[in-house]
PDB file of C-alpha atoms and ligand atoms in Angstrom:
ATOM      1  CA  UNK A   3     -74.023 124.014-117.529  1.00 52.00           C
ATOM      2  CA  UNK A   4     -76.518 124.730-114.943  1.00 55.00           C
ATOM      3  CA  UNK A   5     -80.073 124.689-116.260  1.00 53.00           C
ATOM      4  CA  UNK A   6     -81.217 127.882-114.242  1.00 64.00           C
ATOM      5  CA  UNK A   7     -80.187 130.693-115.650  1.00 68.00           C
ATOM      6  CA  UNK A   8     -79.455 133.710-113.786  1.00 77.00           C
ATOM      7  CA  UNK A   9     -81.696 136.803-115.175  1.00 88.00           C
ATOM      8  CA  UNK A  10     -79.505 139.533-116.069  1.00 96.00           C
ATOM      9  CA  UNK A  11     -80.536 143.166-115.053  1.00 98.00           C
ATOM     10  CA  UNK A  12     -78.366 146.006-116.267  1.00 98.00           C
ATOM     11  CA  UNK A  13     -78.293 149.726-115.057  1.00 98.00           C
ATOM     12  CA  UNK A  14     -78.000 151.998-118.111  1.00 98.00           C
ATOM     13  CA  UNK A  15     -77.145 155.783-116.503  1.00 98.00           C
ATOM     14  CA  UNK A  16     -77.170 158.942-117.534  1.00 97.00           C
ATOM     15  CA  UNK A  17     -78.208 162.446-117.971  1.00 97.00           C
ATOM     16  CA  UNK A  18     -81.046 162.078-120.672  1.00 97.00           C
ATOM     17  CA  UNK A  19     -81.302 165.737-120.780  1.00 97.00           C
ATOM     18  CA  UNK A  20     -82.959 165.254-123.019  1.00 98.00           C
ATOM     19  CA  UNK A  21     -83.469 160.994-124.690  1.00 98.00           C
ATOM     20  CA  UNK A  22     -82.155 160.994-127.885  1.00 98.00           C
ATOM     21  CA  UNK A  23     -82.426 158.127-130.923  1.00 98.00           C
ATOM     22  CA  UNK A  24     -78.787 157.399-129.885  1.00 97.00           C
ATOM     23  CA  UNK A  25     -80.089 156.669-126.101  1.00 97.00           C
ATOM     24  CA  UNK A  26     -83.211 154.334-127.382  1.00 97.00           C
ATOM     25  CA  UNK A  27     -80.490 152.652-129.418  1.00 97.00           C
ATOM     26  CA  UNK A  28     -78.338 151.979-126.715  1.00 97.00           C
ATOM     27  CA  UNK A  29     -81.577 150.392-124.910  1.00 98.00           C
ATOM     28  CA  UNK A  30     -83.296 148.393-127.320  1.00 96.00           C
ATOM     29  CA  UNK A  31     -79.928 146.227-128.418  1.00 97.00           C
ATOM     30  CA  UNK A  32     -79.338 145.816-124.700  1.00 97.00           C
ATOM     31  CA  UNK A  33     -82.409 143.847-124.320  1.00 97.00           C
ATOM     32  CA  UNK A  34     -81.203 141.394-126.539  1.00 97.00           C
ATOM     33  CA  UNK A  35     -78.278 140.895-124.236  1.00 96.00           C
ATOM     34  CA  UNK A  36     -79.807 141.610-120.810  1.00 98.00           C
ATOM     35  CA  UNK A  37     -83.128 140.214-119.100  1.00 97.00           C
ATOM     36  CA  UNK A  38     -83.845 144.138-117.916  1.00 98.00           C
ATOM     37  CA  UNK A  39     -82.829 147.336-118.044  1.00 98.00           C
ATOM     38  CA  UNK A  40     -83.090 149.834-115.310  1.00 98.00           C
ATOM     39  CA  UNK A  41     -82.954 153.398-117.051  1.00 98.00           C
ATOM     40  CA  UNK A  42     -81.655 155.437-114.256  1.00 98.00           C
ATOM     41  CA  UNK A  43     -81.605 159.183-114.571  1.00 98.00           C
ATOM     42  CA  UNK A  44     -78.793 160.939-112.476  1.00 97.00           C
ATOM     43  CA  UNK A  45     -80.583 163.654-110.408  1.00 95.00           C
ATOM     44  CA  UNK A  46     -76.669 165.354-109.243  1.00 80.00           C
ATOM     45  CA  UNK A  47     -75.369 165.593-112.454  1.00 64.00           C
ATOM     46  CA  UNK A  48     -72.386 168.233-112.792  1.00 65.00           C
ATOM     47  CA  UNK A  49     -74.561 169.400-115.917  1.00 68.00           C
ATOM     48  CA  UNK A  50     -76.812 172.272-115.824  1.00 76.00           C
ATOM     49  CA  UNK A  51     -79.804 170.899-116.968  1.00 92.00           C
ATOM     50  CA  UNK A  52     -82.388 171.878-119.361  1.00 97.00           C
ATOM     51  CA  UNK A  53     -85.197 169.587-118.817  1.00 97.00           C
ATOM     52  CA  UNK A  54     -85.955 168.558-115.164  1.00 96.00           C
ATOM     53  CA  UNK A  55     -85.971 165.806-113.596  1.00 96.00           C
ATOM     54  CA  UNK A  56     -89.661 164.752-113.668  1.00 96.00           C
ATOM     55  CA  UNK A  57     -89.709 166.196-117.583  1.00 97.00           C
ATOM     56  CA  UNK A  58     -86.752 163.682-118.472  1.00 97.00           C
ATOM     57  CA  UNK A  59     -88.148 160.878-116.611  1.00 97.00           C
ATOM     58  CA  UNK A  60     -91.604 161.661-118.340  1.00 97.00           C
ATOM     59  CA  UNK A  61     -89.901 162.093-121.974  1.00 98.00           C
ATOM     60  CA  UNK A  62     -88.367 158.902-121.671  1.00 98.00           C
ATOM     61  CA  UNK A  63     -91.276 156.912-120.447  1.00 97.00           C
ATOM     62  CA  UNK A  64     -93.333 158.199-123.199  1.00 96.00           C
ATOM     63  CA  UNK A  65     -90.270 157.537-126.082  1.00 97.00           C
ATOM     64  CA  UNK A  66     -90.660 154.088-125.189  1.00 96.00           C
ATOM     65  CA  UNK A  67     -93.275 151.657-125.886  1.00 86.00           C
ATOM     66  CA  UNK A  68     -93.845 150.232-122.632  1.00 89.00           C
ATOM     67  CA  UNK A  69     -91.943 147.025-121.675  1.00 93.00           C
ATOM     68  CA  UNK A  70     -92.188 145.082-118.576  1.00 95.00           C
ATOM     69  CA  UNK A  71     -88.119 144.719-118.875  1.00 97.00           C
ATOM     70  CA  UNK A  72     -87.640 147.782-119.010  1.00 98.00           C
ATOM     71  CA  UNK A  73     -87.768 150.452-115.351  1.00 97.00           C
ATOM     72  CA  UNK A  74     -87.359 154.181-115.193  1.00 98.00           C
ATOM     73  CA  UNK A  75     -85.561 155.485-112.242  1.00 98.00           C
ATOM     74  CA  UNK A  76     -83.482 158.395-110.887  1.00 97.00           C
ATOM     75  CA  UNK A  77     -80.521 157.839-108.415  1.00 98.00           C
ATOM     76  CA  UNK A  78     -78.139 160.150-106.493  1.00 96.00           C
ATOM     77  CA  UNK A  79     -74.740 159.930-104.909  1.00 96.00           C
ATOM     78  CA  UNK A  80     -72.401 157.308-105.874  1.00 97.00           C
ATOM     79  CA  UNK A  81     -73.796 155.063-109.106  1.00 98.00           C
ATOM     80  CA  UNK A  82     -71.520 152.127-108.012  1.00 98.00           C
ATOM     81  CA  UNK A  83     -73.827 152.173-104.861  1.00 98.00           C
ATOM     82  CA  UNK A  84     -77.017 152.689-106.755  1.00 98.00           C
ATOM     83  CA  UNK A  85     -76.649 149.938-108.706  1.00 98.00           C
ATOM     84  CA  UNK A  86     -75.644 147.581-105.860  1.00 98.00           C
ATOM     85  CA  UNK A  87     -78.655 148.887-103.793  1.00 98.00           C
ATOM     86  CA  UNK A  88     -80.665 147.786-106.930  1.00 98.00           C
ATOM     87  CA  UNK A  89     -79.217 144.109-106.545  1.00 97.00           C
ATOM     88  CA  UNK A  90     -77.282 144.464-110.482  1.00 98.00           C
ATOM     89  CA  UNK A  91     -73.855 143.996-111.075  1.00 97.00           C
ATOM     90  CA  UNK A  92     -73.731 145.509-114.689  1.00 98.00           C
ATOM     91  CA  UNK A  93     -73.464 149.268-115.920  1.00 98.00           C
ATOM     92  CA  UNK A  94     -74.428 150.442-119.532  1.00 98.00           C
ATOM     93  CA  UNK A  95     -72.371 152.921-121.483  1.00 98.00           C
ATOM     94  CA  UNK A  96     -72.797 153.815-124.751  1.00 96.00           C
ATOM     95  CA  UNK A  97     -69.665 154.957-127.004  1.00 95.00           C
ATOM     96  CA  UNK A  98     -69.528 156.917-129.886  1.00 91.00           C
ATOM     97  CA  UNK A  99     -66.512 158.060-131.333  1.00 82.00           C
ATOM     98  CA  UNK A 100     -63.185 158.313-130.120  1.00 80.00           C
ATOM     99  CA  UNK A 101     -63.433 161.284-128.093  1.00 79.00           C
ATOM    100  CA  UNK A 102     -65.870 159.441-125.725  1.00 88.00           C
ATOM    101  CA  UNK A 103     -63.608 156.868-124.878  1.00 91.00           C
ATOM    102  CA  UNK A 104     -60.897 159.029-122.493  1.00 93.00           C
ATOM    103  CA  UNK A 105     -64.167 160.027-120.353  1.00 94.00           C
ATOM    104  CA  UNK A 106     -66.180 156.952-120.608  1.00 96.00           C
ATOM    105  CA  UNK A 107     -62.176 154.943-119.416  1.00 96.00           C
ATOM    106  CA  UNK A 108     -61.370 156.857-117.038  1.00 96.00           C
ATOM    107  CA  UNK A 109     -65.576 157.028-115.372  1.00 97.00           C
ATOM    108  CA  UNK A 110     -65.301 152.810-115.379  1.00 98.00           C
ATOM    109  CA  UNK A 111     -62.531 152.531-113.599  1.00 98.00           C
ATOM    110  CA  UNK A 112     -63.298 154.535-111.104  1.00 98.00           C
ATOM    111  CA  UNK A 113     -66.429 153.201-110.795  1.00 98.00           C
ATOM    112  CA  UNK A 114     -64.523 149.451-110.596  1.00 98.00           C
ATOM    113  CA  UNK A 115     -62.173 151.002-108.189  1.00 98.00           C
ATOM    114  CA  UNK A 116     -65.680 152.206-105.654  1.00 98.00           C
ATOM    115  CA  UNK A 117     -67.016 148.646-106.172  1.00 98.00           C
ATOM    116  CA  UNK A 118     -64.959 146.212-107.798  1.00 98.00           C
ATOM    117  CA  UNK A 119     -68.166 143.620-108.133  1.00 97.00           C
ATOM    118  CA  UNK A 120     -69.687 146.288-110.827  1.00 98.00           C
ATOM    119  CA  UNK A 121     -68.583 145.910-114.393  1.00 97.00           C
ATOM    120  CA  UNK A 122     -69.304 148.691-116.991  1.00 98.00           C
ATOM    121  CA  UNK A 123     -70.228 147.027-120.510  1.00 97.00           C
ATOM    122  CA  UNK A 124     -69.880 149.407-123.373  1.00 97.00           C
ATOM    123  CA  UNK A 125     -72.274 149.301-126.116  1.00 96.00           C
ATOM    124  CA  UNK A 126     -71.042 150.971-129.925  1.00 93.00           C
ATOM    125  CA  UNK A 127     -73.426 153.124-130.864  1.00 91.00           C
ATOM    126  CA  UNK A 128     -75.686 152.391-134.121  1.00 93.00           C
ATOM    127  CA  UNK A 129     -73.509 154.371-137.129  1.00 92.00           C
ATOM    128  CA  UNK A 130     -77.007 156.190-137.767  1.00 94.00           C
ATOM    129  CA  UNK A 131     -76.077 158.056-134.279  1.00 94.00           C
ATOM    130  CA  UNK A 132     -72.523 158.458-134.464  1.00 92.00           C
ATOM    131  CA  UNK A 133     -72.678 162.377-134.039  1.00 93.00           C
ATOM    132  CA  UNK A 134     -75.659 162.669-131.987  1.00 95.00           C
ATOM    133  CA  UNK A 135     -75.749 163.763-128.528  1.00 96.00           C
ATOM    134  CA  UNK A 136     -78.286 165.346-125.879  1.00 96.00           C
ATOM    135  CA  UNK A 137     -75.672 168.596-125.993  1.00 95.00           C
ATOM    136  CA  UNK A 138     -75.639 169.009-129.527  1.00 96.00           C
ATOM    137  CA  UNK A 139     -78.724 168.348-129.860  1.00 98.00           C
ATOM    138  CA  UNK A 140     -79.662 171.109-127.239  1.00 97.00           C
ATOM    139  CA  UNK A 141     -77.363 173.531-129.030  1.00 97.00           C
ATOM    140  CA  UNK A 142     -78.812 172.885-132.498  1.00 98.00           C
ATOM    141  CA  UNK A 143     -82.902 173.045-131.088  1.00 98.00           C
ATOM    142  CA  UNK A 144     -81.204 176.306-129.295  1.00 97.00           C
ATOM    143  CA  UNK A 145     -80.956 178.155-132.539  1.00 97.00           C
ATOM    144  CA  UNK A 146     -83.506 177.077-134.505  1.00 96.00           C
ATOM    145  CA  UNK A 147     -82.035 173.906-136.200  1.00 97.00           C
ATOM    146  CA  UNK A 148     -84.386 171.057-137.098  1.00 96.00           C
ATOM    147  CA  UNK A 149     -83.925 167.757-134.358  1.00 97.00           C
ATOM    148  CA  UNK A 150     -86.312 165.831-136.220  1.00 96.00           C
ATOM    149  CA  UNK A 151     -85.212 162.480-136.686  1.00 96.00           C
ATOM    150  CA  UNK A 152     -82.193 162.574-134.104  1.00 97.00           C
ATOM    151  CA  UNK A 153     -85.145 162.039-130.936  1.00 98.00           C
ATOM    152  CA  UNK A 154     -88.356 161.220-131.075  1.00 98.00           C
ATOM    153  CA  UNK A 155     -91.227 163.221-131.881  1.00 97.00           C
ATOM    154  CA  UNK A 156     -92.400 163.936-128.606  1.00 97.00           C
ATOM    155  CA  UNK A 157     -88.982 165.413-127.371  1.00 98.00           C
ATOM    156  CA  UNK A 158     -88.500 167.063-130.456  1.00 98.00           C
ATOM    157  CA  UNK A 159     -91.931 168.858-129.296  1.00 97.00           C
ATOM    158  CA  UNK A 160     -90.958 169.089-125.965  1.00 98.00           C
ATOM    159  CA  UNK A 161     -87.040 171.116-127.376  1.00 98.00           C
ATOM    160  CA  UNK A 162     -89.391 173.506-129.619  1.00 97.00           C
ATOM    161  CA  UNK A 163     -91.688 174.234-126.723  1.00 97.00           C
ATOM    162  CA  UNK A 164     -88.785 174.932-124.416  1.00 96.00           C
ATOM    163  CA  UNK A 165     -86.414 176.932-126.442  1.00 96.00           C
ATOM    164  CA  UNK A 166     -90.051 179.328-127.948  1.00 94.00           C
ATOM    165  CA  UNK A 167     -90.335 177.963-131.129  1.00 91.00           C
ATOM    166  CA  UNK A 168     -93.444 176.694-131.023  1.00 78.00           C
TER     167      UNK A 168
HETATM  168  O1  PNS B 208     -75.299 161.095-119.671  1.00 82.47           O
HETATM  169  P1  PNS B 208     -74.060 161.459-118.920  1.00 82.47           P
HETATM  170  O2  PNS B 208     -74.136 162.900-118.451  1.00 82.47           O
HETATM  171  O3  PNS B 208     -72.803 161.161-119.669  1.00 82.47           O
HETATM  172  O4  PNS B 208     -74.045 160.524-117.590  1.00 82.47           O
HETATM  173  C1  PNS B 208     -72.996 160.609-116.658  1.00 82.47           C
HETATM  174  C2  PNS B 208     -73.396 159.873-115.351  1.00 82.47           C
HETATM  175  C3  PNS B 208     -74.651 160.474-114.766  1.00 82.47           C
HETATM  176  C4  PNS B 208     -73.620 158.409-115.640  1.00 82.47           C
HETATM  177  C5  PNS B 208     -72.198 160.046-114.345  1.00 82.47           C
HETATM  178  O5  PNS B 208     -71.888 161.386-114.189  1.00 82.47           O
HETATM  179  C6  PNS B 208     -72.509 159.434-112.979  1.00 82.47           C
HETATM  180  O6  PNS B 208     -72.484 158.238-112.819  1.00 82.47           O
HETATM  181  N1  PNS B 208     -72.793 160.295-111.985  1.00 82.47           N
HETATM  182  C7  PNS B 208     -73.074 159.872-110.614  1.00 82.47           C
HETATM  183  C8  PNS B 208     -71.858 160.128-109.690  1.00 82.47           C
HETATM  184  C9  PNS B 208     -70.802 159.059-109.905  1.00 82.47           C
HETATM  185  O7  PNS B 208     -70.945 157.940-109.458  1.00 82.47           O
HETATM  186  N2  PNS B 208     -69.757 159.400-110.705  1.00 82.47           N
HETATM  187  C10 PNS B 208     -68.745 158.477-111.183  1.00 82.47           C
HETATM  188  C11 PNS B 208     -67.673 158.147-110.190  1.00 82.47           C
HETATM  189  S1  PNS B 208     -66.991 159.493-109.317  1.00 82.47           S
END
């Protein structure tokens, strides 16, 4: 074995419209397998968005405790090429149940087919989190429905603020 190790940086991607526990999850059991974590917000997404850009970035930053492994950034166009731009060779996905999996396939191999250097690793999700997602989670804060628990405070705040309830 070679004494220097190589320092691992992974590119977790996504929406985070809003950060959800599931999300912070995903990203503090990464760090026990990778060296850093770029959190990279996707500023094309085919979803209509709630929060903006800047608000998602900020809501993340600030559900975080700050950690020099860990980056905030926002890419558009291709991921495959964001993450080579970024020099990293390793993609983030969290699944949950089943009915992630046919999306979450069929996104990875395209991506492999764009840039076959890039791998896609696939985190389970904590059990705690199994049904959470930024969508439900929008449609439940929507109507009224208590979020507490399911993000942290400060987006929970930031979901009462934007759908009036506060
Ligand atoms: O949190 P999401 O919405 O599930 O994240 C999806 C995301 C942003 C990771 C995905 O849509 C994406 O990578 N978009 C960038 C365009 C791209 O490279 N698409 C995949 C190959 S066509």
């Amino acid at each position: 074995m070679n004494d220097v190790q190589k320092s691992t940086l992974a590119i977790y991607p996504g929406s985070f419209d809003p950060i959800t526990n599931g999300h912070i999850s995903i990203i503090q059991r990464g760090l026990e397998i990778f060296d850093r974590i770029i959190i990279a917000v996707a500023t094309n997404s085919a979803k209509r968005g709630l929060f903006s850009i800047p608000e998602r970035i900020e809501l993340v930053e600030s559900s975080l405790n700050h950690n020099d492994r860990i980056t905030v950034d926002t890419f558009s166009g291709l991921l495959v090429d964001y993450v080579e731009s970024v020099g990293a060779k390793i993609v983030v996905r969290g699944l949950r149940a089943l009915s992630d999996f046919e999306y979450e396939f069929q996104m990875a191999l395209m991506n492999r087919k764009l840039n076959r250097k890039i791998q896609t690793v696939f985190m389970m999700t904590d059990y705690r989190w199994l049904y959470v997602s930024s969508t439900i989670i929008k449609e439940a804060a929507s109507l009224g429905g208590s979020v507490s628990g399911m993000v942290p405070p400060l987006v929970d705040k930031a979901l009462r603020n934007k759908y009036g309830f506060e």
